[in-house]
Amino acid sequence: MLLEIVLGFVLVVIVASIIAYTAQAYNQIIKLEKDVDKAWSNIDVLLQQRSDELPKLIDTVEQYMDHEKETILDTVRERYQKTEQAENPNEQAEADSMLQGALGDLFAVAEDYPELKANENFQDLQDRISSIEEQIADRREYYNQAATNYNTLIEQLPYVFLANMMSKTQKDLYEAPDGSTEDIDINEQFGE
Amino acid sequence: MSSLEAIAIAIIGFIGGLLLIYYGFISFKHYQVIRDTPTEKIQSISVGTTEIKGTAKPSNENEIYKHPLTKDDVVYYDLEIEEHHYDDDGSDWEQVEHISKGEQFIVDDGTGQVGVFVMKPRFEFHDDNITQETFTISPESEPPDVLKQFQDNESSWVPNFLDKDKYRVTVKSIKAGEDVFVFGEAEIRDEIESPTNEDNVIITNPSMDRFEISQNDLNKANPNIFDNRGIPFIISTQNEDELQSDLKWSGPSGLIIGLLISSISLYFLASWFIV
């Protein structure tokens, strides 16, 4: 009788532990998925901050640049609109790479305008945009790590069974577009 | 031992065993949350659950303290004093004072700095951060400073050097310039307007409101498992791998040992009431 009571108690605790572990596993899958979504949204927040700074940058630059340089500003405008329209990490990577290229061209051309370079407003904007770019890079790294953790979890035992029942699929990682990771030919850059 | 005392011990054992199972479950949950959360760089920290690593620094000149025993500069310490007693059952140590100092400190990871509000975290100290000394008081010698300060200040406990001869002092601390790992919730400090995370963002306990906790509660911080049962708030001087390893094994060991203790206690309780 005593043994039956104790064994019954042990069985209840073990079953309760299995139920608690299963509930915890379910919650973990949901939480990790939400973390990935949040990480993606947090990149959007910074992209929006950058987008808010870009019109001010363009307005400041327009006052100093020659008319023939307008095409560079038009390119910057067009490419930041594309980043806002991106719907997944791959599209965003592509659009962002093109915008960074346009911004790089803009800052390079600004070197030819000493008055522009000396303008405090321009310097502040340039510093802020650079700071935002660094934070965007950090958050992309964070997004990739969060997505990797989620992708790994839903393929591991015992989570893979729950994930299949919940129809969970892998999340895309943010990858640098083709060409952006190639080595730069310094001689070509300097026209040698 | 009387049968009433034995039943009381068995009831405590049964409840204690269940609490141990619960503690193991919470620890394992904390392990999973820490394992699955990537480390953020402070310069790009976002509001919400966050995990950071860096060097602990004082947030201002008033938030740096001297270690009560070694006199090193620390940003936080927890001091426990035990008095030695002799009684009919033998001798034991009784805790007579327990205070902590250090409401806030800064973590710097090389990309930026952010404040950490020390509000009932789960502390995980490396052995190097725990110092313990036993003092034997005699009429001929001057009592140590760490105990004398309670004679000089207005505190809730005053040592009685005439009556008690042995004191044990345990200090757990976070040294200034030491590497720390923090897991908690990053929130915006609405009371401050600043573009930098150092001033604008603070990491705190997600289960509590930092405006509602009293100064008294902060100084007597003695967190229990119920303070961190959801998203944890952890401050650790162990690195992330060591911390994960400790928490990971707390889960199954809490379950097994708790189950053993509660089963044995239940057996004895059942044998008294049923047989």
Short mmCIF file of C-alpha atoms in Angstrom, two decimals:
data_model
loop_
_atom_site.label_atom_id
_atom_site.label_comp_id
_atom_site.label_asym_id
_atom_site.label_seq_id
_atom_site.Cartn_x
_atom_site.Cartn_y
_atom_site.Cartn_z
CA MET A 1 0.00 0.00 0.00
CA LEU A 2 2.78 2.43 1.01
CA LEU A 3 4.84 1.50 -2.00
CA GLU A 4 1.84 2.03 -4.27
CA ILE A 5 1.31 5.54 -2.87
CA VAL A 6 4.97 6.49 -3.40
CA LEU A 7 5.12 4.93 -6.85
CA GLY A 8 1.90 6.70 -7.77
CA PHE A 9 3.41 10.00 -6.63
CA VAL A 10 6.61 9.39 -8.64
CA LEU A 11 4.52 8.56 -11.71
CA VAL A 12 2.46 11.74 -11.30
CA VAL A 13 5.62 13.87 -11.01
CA ILE A 14 7.21 12.22 -14.06
CA VAL A 15 4.06 12.67 -16.19
CA ALA A 16 3.70 16.27 -14.99
CA SER A 17 7.37 16.89 -15.87
CA ILE A 18 6.87 15.48 -19.38
CA ILE A 19 3.78 17.67 -19.90
CA ALA A 20 5.64 20.71 -18.54
CA TYR A 21 8.65 19.98 -20.79
CA THR A 22 6.43 19.62 -23.85
CA ALA A 23 4.63 22.89 -23.06
CA GLN A 24 8.03 24.54 -22.53
CA ALA A 25 9.28 23.21 -25.88
CA TYR A 26 6.18 24.56 -27.65
CA ASN A 27 6.65 27.96 -26.00
CA GLN A 28 10.31 27.96 -26.95
CA ILE A 29 9.58 27.41 -30.63
CA ILE A 30 7.04 30.24 -30.59
CA LYS A 31 9.39 32.53 -28.65
CA LEU A 32 12.33 31.94 -30.98
CA GLU A 33 10.14 32.59 -33.99
CA LYS A 34 8.94 35.86 -32.43
CA ASP A 35 12.55 36.78 -31.64
CA VAL A 36 13.46 36.37 -35.31
CA ASP A 37 10.49 38.53 -36.34
CA LYS A 38 11.45 41.14 -33.76
CA ALA A 39 15.08 41.14 -34.93
CA TRP A 40 13.86 41.76 -38.48
CA SER A 41 11.59 44.60 -37.30
CA ASN A 42 14.46 46.15 -35.36
CA ILE A 43 16.45 46.38 -38.59
CA ASP A 44 13.45 48.15 -40.12
CA VAL A 45 13.52 50.71 -37.29
CA LEU A 46 17.09 51.67 -38.16
CA LEU A 47 16.40 51.66 -41.90
CA GLN A 48 13.57 54.09 -41.16
CA GLN A 49 15.92 56.29 -39.12
CA ARG A 50 18.35 56.28 -42.04
CA SER A 51 15.51 57.08 -44.44
CA ASP A 52 14.52 60.03 -42.24
CA GLU A 53 18.09 61.38 -42.39
CA LEU A 54 18.54 60.93 -46.15
CA PRO A 55 16.18 63.74 -47.31
CA LYS A 56 18.00 66.16 -44.98
CA LEU A 57 21.32 65.00 -46.41
CA ILE A 58 20.09 65.45 -49.97
CA ASP A 59 18.72 68.93 -49.19
CA THR A 60 22.06 69.98 -47.65
CA VAL A 61 24.10 68.59 -50.54
CA GLU A 62 21.86 70.12 -53.23
CA GLN A 63 22.73 73.63 -52.04
CA TYR A 64 26.41 73.09 -52.83
CA MET A 65 26.63 70.61 -55.70
CA ASP A 66 26.68 71.51 -59.36
CA HIS A 67 23.62 70.75 -61.41
CA GLU A 68 25.36 67.90 -63.27
CA LYS A 69 25.73 66.04 -59.98
CA GLU A 70 21.93 65.86 -59.60
CA THR A 71 21.96 62.32 -61.06
CA ILE A 72 23.84 61.08 -58.00
CA LEU A 73 21.17 62.55 -55.72
CA ASP A 74 18.41 61.06 -57.89
CA THR A 75 20.10 57.66 -57.60
CA VAL A 76 20.25 57.96 -53.80
CA ARG A 77 16.55 58.89 -53.66
CA GLU A 78 15.56 56.01 -55.94
CA ARG A 79 17.61 53.42 -54.07
CA TYR A 80 16.38 54.31 -50.58
CA GLN A 81 12.81 53.96 -51.84
CA LYS A 82 13.71 50.45 -52.97
CA THR A 83 14.97 49.54 -49.46
CA GLU A 84 11.58 50.54 -48.01
CA GLN A 85 9.80 48.27 -50.48
CA ALA A 86 11.90 45.15 -49.71
CA GLU A 87 9.82 42.31 -48.25
CA ASN A 88 12.39 39.69 -47.24
CA PRO A 89 16.04 39.56 -46.15
CA ASN A 90 17.34 38.83 -49.67
CA GLU A 91 15.49 41.75 -51.29
CA GLN A 92 16.59 44.02 -48.47
CA ALA A 93 20.21 42.92 -48.80
CA GLU A 94 20.13 43.68 -52.52
CA ALA A 95 18.43 47.08 -52.10
CA ASP A 96 20.64 48.07 -49.20
CA SER A 97 23.82 47.17 -51.03
CA MET A 98 22.79 49.42 -53.93
CA LEU A 99 21.89 52.27 -51.56
CA GLN A 100 25.23 51.96 -49.77
CA GLY A 101 26.94 52.15 -53.14
CA ALA A 102 25.04 55.33 -54.01
CA LEU A 103 25.81 56.89 -50.62
CA GLY A 104 29.47 55.99 -51.05
CA ASP A 105 29.49 57.77 -54.44
CA LEU A 106 27.76 60.78 -52.87
CA PHE A 107 30.28 61.10 -50.04
CA ALA A 108 33.15 60.61 -52.48
CA VAL A 109 31.84 63.41 -54.74
CA ALA A 110 31.39 65.63 -51.65
CA GLU A 111 35.19 65.56 -51.31
CA ASP A 112 35.32 67.88 -54.34
CA TYR A 113 33.23 70.52 -52.53
CA PRO A 114 35.27 71.91 -49.59
CA GLU A 115 32.45 74.23 -48.51
CA LEU A 116 30.09 71.28 -48.31
CA LYS A 117 32.61 69.22 -46.36
CA ALA A 118 33.08 72.07 -43.89
CA ASN A 119 29.33 72.48 -43.42
CA GLU A 120 28.48 71.39 -39.85
CA ASN A 121 25.08 70.11 -40.81
CA PHE A 122 26.58 67.89 -43.51
CA GLN A 123 29.21 66.55 -41.08
CA ASP A 124 26.54 65.77 -38.47
CA LEU A 125 24.38 63.99 -41.03
CA GLN A 126 27.34 62.04 -42.36
CA ASP A 127 28.31 60.96 -38.81
CA ARG A 128 24.74 60.02 -37.93
CA ILE A 129 24.27 58.00 -41.10
CA SER A 130 27.61 56.23 -40.51
CA SER A 131 26.57 55.44 -36.95
CA ILE A 132 23.21 54.10 -38.15
CA GLU A 133 25.00 51.97 -40.79
CA GLU A 134 27.14 50.40 -38.04
CA GLN A 135 24.06 49.65 -35.97
CA ILE A 136 22.30 48.17 -39.02
CA ALA A 137 25.27 45.87 -39.55
CA ASP A 138 25.14 44.81 -35.86
CA ARG A 139 21.42 44.10 -36.05
CA ARG A 140 21.79 42.10 -39.24
CA GLU A 141 24.39 39.98 -37.47
CA TYR A 142 21.95 39.61 -34.56
CA TYR A 143 19.11 38.69 -36.93
CA ASN A 144 21.24 35.99 -38.55
CA GLN A 145 22.17 34.54 -35.18
CA ALA A 146 18.52 34.57 -34.04
CA ALA A 147 17.41 32.95 -37.30
CA THR A 148 20.18 30.33 -37.05
CA ASN A 149 19.15 29.49 -33.46
CA TYR A 150 15.54 29.05 -34.58
CA ASN A 151 16.46 26.99 -37.65
CA THR A 152 18.72 24.76 -35.55
CA LEU A 153 16.10 24.26 -32.82
CA ILE A 154 13.29 23.16 -35.15
CA GLU A 155 15.55 20.50 -36.66
CA GLN A 156 16.77 19.07 -33.35
CA LEU A 157 15.19 16.30 -31.32
CA PRO A 158 12.64 16.42 -29.77
CA TYR A 159 11.58 19.84 -31.15
CA VAL A 160 11.47 18.57 -34.75
CA PHE A 161 8.27 16.60 -34.02
CA LEU A 162 6.51 19.59 -32.51
CA ALA A 163 7.78 21.91 -35.27
CA ASN A 164 6.44 19.58 -37.96
CA MET A 165 3.06 19.42 -36.22
CA MET A 166 3.05 23.25 -36.06
CA SER A 167 4.14 23.44 -39.76
CA LYS A 168 7.15 25.57 -38.87
CA THR A 169 9.69 26.23 -41.63
CA GLN A 170 13.22 27.58 -41.80
CA LYS A 171 13.80 31.35 -41.76
CA ASP A 172 15.90 33.02 -44.47
CA LEU A 173 19.25 34.37 -43.41
CA TYR A 174 20.46 37.80 -44.44
CA GLU A 175 23.19 37.26 -47.04
CA ALA A 176 25.37 39.88 -48.70
CA PRO A 177 24.44 40.14 -52.40
CA ASP A 178 26.78 38.81 -55.13
CA GLY A 179 29.68 41.10 -55.83
CA SER A 180 29.73 42.84 -52.49
CA THR A 181 32.01 40.21 -50.96
CA GLU A 182 34.56 40.13 -53.78
CA ASP A 183 38.03 41.47 -53.10
CA ILE A 184 38.50 45.07 -54.20
CA ASP A 185 41.21 45.71 -56.82
CA ILE A 186 42.92 48.78 -55.33
CA ASN A 187 44.78 49.55 -58.55
CA GLU A 188 41.54 49.55 -60.52
CA GLN A 189 39.99 51.93 -57.97
CA PHE A 190 42.80 54.42 -58.52
CA GLY A 191 42.68 53.98 -62.32
CA GLU A 192 46.15 52.41 -62.56
CA MET B 1 13.17 13.29 18.40
CA SER B 2 9.42 13.30 19.05
CA SER B 3 6.95 11.97 16.47
CA LEU B 4 5.58 15.49 15.94
CA GLU B 5 9.07 16.78 15.10
CA ALA B 6 9.60 13.85 12.76
CA ILE B 7 6.28 14.53 10.97
CA ALA B 8 7.19 18.22 10.68
CA ILE B 9 10.55 17.31 9.15
CA ALA B 10 8.84 14.92 6.73
CA ILE B 11 6.33 17.63 5.67
CA ILE B 12 9.18 20.12 5.17
CA GLY B 13 11.09 17.48 3.22
CA PHE B 14 8.08 16.77 1.00
CA ILE B 15 7.42 20.45 0.24
CA GLY B 16 11.15 21.13 -0.07
CA GLY B 17 11.49 18.33 -2.58
CA LEU B 18 8.67 19.77 -4.68
CA LEU B 19 10.28 23.23 -4.53
CA LEU B 20 13.57 21.70 -5.64
CA ILE B 21 11.83 20.14 -8.65
CA TYR B 22 10.33 23.56 -9.46
CA TYR B 23 13.75 25.25 -9.01
CA GLY B 24 15.33 22.73 -11.36
CA PHE B 25 12.63 23.39 -13.94
CA ILE B 26 13.11 27.18 -13.71
CA SER B 27 16.92 26.83 -13.97
CA PHE B 28 16.60 24.64 -17.05
CA LYS B 29 14.20 27.19 -18.60
CA HIS B 30 16.74 29.94 -17.90
CA TYR B 31 19.45 27.82 -19.54
CA GLN B 32 17.35 27.45 -22.68
CA VAL B 33 16.52 31.18 -22.84
CA ILE B 34 20.19 32.18 -22.45
CA ARG B 35 21.34 29.55 -24.97
CA ASP B 36 18.83 30.70 -27.58
CA THR B 37 19.35 34.48 -27.19
CA PRO B 38 22.22 35.96 -29.22
CA THR B 39 24.52 38.47 -27.53
CA GLU B 40 23.85 42.07 -28.55
CA LYS B 41 26.37 44.82 -29.10
CA ILE B 42 25.64 47.72 -26.78
CA GLN B 43 25.89 50.37 -29.52
CA SER B 44 22.87 48.80 -31.25
CA ILE B 45 20.95 47.43 -28.28
CA SER B 46 17.19 47.28 -28.77
CA VAL B 47 14.37 47.51 -26.21
CA GLY B 48 13.24 44.15 -24.85
CA THR B 49 14.95 40.96 -23.74
CA THR B 50 18.68 41.34 -24.15
CA GLU B 51 21.96 39.63 -23.40
CA ILE B 52 25.22 41.58 -23.16
CA LYS B 53 28.82 40.97 -22.09
CA GLY B 54 31.41 43.51 -21.11
CA THR B 55 33.41 45.18 -18.38
CA ALA B 56 31.73 46.43 -15.21
CA LYS B 57 32.35 50.09 -14.39
CA PRO B 58 30.89 52.46 -11.77
CA SER B 59 28.06 54.60 -13.13
CA ASN B 60 29.30 57.59 -11.13
CA GLU B 61 31.74 58.40 -8.33
CA ASN B 62 29.11 57.57 -5.70
CA GLU B 63 28.56 54.07 -7.08
CA ILE B 64 32.03 52.70 -6.40
CA TYR B 65 32.64 50.93 -3.09
CA LYS B 66 35.46 49.32 -1.16
CA HIS B 67 35.30 45.53 -0.74
CA PRO B 68 34.68 45.05 3.04
CA LEU B 69 37.54 42.54 3.35
CA THR B 70 40.06 43.10 0.55
CA LYS B 71 39.45 46.86 0.06
CA ASP B 72 39.39 46.43 -3.75
CA ASP B 73 37.20 48.76 -5.77
CA VAL B 74 33.87 47.10 -6.46
CA VAL B 75 30.64 48.18 -8.15
CA TYR B 76 28.52 45.79 -6.08
CA TYR B 77 28.94 43.70 -2.97
CA ASP B 78 26.77 41.46 -0.84
CA LEU B 79 27.88 41.14 2.79
CA GLU B 80 26.69 38.42 5.14
CA ILE B 81 27.72 38.21 8.80
CA GLU B 82 27.19 35.10 10.90
CA GLU B 83 27.59 34.82 14.65
CA HIS B 84 28.81 31.64 16.28
CA HIS B 85 26.50 30.15 18.94
CA TYR B 86 26.90 27.37 21.46
CA ASP B 87 23.70 25.71 22.58
CA ASP B 88 22.40 22.36 23.88
CA ASP B 89 22.45 20.79 20.38
CA GLY B 90 26.07 21.77 19.76
CA SER B 91 27.29 24.83 17.94
CA ASP B 92 26.18 26.55 14.80
CA TRP B 93 26.31 29.80 12.87
CA GLU B 94 23.42 32.24 12.86
CA GLN B 95 23.07 34.97 10.27
CA VAL B 96 22.85 38.35 12.04
CA GLU B 97 23.31 40.83 9.18
CA HIS B 98 22.91 40.74 5.43
CA ILE B 99 23.26 43.87 3.30
CA SER B 100 24.19 44.72 -0.25
CA LYS B 101 25.60 47.86 -1.82
CA GLY B 102 25.48 48.88 -5.44
CA GLU B 103 22.24 50.01 -7.02
CA GLN B 104 23.55 50.51 -10.53
CA PHE B 105 26.67 50.02 -12.62
CA ILE B 106 27.72 50.35 -16.26
CA VAL B 107 28.74 47.62 -18.70
CA ASP B 108 31.17 48.57 -21.50
CA ASP B 109 31.69 46.12 -24.35
CA GLY B 110 33.96 48.29 -26.48
CA THR B 111 31.14 49.44 -28.78
CA GLY B 112 29.27 51.42 -26.13
CA GLN B 113 28.14 51.55 -22.53
CA VAL B 114 24.79 50.82 -20.88
CA GLY B 115 23.52 51.04 -17.30
CA VAL B 116 22.40 47.97 -15.34
CA PHE B 117 19.93 48.53 -12.51
CA VAL B 118 20.61 45.89 -9.85
CA MET B 119 17.05 44.98 -8.92
CA LYS B 120 16.77 41.49 -7.45
CA PRO B 121 18.76 39.67 -10.11
CA ARG B 122 19.78 36.05 -9.99
CA PHE B 123 23.50 36.39 -9.23
CA GLU B 124 25.89 33.73 -10.47
CA PHE B 125 29.29 34.39 -8.95
CA HIS B 126 32.57 32.78 -9.90
CA ASP B 127 34.42 31.29 -6.88
CA ASP B 128 36.98 34.12 -7.23
CA ASN B 129 34.22 36.62 -6.43
CA ILE B 130 33.32 35.01 -3.10
CA THR B 131 35.52 35.82 -0.09
CA GLN B 132 34.97 34.36 3.35
CA GLU B 133 36.85 35.01 6.58
CA THR B 134 36.31 33.90 10.14
CA PHE B 135 37.28 36.27 12.95
CA THR B 136 37.95 35.28 16.53
CA ILE B 137 37.35 38.21 18.85
CA SER B 138 39.41 38.56 22.02
CA PRO B 139 39.52 41.32 24.67
CA GLU B 140 43.17 42.03 23.79
CA SER B 141 42.69 42.63 20.07
CA GLU B 142 40.87 45.31 18.11
CA PRO B 143 37.81 43.98 16.23
CA PRO B 144 38.16 44.01 12.41
CA ASP B 145 36.85 47.09 10.54
CA VAL B 146 34.20 45.07 8.73
CA LEU B 147 32.52 44.35 12.09
CA LYS B 148 33.48 47.60 13.85
CA GLN B 149 31.55 49.66 11.28
CA PHE B 150 28.33 48.21 12.69
CA GLN B 151 29.25 49.49 16.14
CA ASP B 152 29.92 52.97 14.82
CA ASN B 153 26.94 53.34 12.46
CA GLU B 154 23.24 53.29 13.22
CA SER B 155 22.32 49.87 11.90
CA SER B 156 19.75 47.24 12.73
CA TRP B 157 22.38 44.95 14.19
CA VAL B 158 25.12 45.85 16.67
CA PRO B 159 27.82 43.26 17.39
CA ASN B 160 28.23 42.18 20.99
CA PHE B 161 31.95 41.52 21.25
CA LEU B 162 31.71 40.85 24.98
CA ASP B 163 29.33 37.93 24.55
CA LYS B 164 30.22 36.42 21.15
CA ASP B 165 33.74 35.41 20.19
CA LYS B 166 33.50 34.20 16.59
CA TYR B 167 32.14 35.83 13.46
CA ARG B 168 32.12 34.60 9.88
CA VAL B 169 32.00 37.20 7.11
CA THR B 170 31.12 36.25 3.53
CA VAL B 171 31.36 38.79 0.74
CA LYS B 172 30.22 38.29 -2.84
CA SER B 173 31.26 41.10 -5.16
CA ILE B 174 31.63 42.42 -8.66
CA LYS B 175 34.97 44.20 -9.03
CA ALA B 176 35.33 47.38 -11.06
CA GLY B 177 36.90 46.41 -14.40
CA GLU B 178 35.75 42.80 -14.20
CA ASP B 179 34.06 40.94 -17.08
CA VAL B 180 30.35 40.41 -16.52
CA PHE B 181 27.48 38.75 -18.34
CA VAL B 182 24.03 40.32 -18.00
CA PHE B 183 20.69 38.95 -19.17
CA GLY B 184 17.58 41.05 -18.64
CA GLU B 185 15.28 43.57 -20.19
CA ALA B 186 16.50 46.75 -21.86
CA GLU B 187 14.10 49.61 -21.32
CA ILE B 188 14.08 53.27 -22.26
CA ARG B 189 14.66 55.71 -19.43
CA ASP B 190 11.82 58.15 -20.05
CA GLU B 191 13.23 60.41 -17.35
CA ILE B 192 16.37 61.08 -19.39
CA GLU B 193 16.69 62.41 -22.95
CA SER B 194 19.94 61.44 -24.60
CA PRO B 195 21.01 59.96 -27.94
CA THR B 196 23.43 57.48 -26.37
CA ASN B 197 22.54 54.12 -24.88
CA GLU B 198 24.68 54.91 -21.86
CA ASP B 199 22.11 57.41 -20.67
CA ASN B 200 19.01 56.46 -22.62
CA VAL B 201 18.71 52.74 -21.99
CA ILE B 202 18.94 50.70 -18.81
CA ILE B 203 18.92 46.96 -18.27
CA THR B 204 16.68 45.82 -15.48
CA ASN B 205 14.49 43.03 -14.10
CA PRO B 206 11.58 42.34 -16.48
CA SER B 207 9.41 41.10 -13.58
CA MET B 208 9.60 44.35 -11.59
CA ASP B 209 8.97 48.06 -11.90
CA ARG B 210 12.14 49.93 -10.95
CA PHE B 211 10.12 52.90 -9.77
CA GLU B 212 8.15 50.81 -7.30
CA ILE B 213 10.97 49.04 -5.52
CA SER B 214 12.03 50.75 -2.32
CA GLN B 215 15.61 51.66 -1.39
CA ASN B 216 15.29 49.29 1.56
CA ASP B 217 14.42 46.39 -0.72
CA LEU B 218 17.37 47.17 -3.00
CA ASN B 219 19.86 47.22 -0.13
CA LYS B 220 18.49 44.00 1.30
CA ALA B 221 18.25 42.30 -2.07
CA ASN B 222 17.78 38.61 -1.40
CA PRO B 223 16.17 37.30 -4.55
CA ASN B 224 14.39 33.97 -4.58
CA ILE B 225 13.32 31.78 -7.47
CA PHE B 226 9.90 33.46 -7.61
CA ASP B 227 11.53 36.80 -8.50
CA ASN B 228 12.82 35.37 -11.77
CA ARG B 229 10.42 32.66 -12.82
CA GLY B 230 9.57 34.24 -16.20
CA ILE B 231 12.20 35.96 -18.32
CA PRO B 232 15.23 35.89 -16.00
CA PHE B 233 17.35 38.78 -14.85
CA ILE B 234 20.85 37.40 -14.40
CA ILE B 235 24.10 39.10 -13.50
CA SER B 236 27.04 36.74 -13.69
CA THR B 237 30.78 36.95 -13.29
CA GLN B 238 31.01 33.51 -14.90
CA ASN B 239 31.30 33.48 -18.67
CA GLU B 240 28.29 32.40 -20.75
CA ASP B 241 29.51 28.83 -21.29
CA GLU B 242 30.15 28.23 -17.59
CA LEU B 243 26.79 29.76 -16.68
CA GLN B 244 24.92 27.65 -19.24
CA SER B 245 26.64 24.52 -17.98
CA ASP B 246 25.62 25.21 -14.36
CA LEU B 247 22.02 26.01 -15.25
CA LYS B 248 21.71 23.07 -17.65
CA TRP B 249 22.60 20.52 -14.98
CA SER B 250 20.47 22.26 -12.31
CA GLY B 251 17.38 21.13 -14.21
CA PRO B 252 17.75 17.35 -14.22
CA SER B 253 19.54 17.28 -10.84
CA GLY B 254 16.76 19.39 -9.26
CA LEU B 255 14.20 16.97 -10.66
CA ILE B 256 16.02 13.81 -9.52
CA ILE B 257 17.07 15.03 -6.07
CA GLY B 258 13.73 16.77 -5.46
CA LEU B 259 11.84 13.65 -6.49
CA LEU B 260 13.99 11.51 -4.20
CA ILE B 261 13.54 13.78 -1.19
CA SER B 262 9.80 14.24 -1.65
CA SER B 263 9.28 10.51 -2.29
CA ILE B 264 11.15 9.50 0.87
CA SER B 265 9.28 12.15 2.90
CA LEU B 266 5.97 10.98 1.45
CA TYR B 267 6.83 7.38 2.38
CA PHE B 268 7.39 8.36 6.01
CA LEU B 269 4.29 10.56 6.14
CA ALA B 270 2.15 7.82 4.63
CA SER B 271 3.58 5.25 7.03
CA TRP B 272 2.60 7.37 10.07
CA PHE B 273 -0.88 8.22 8.91
CA ILE B 274 -1.90 5.01 7.17
CA VAL B 275 -0.15 2.18 9.06
#
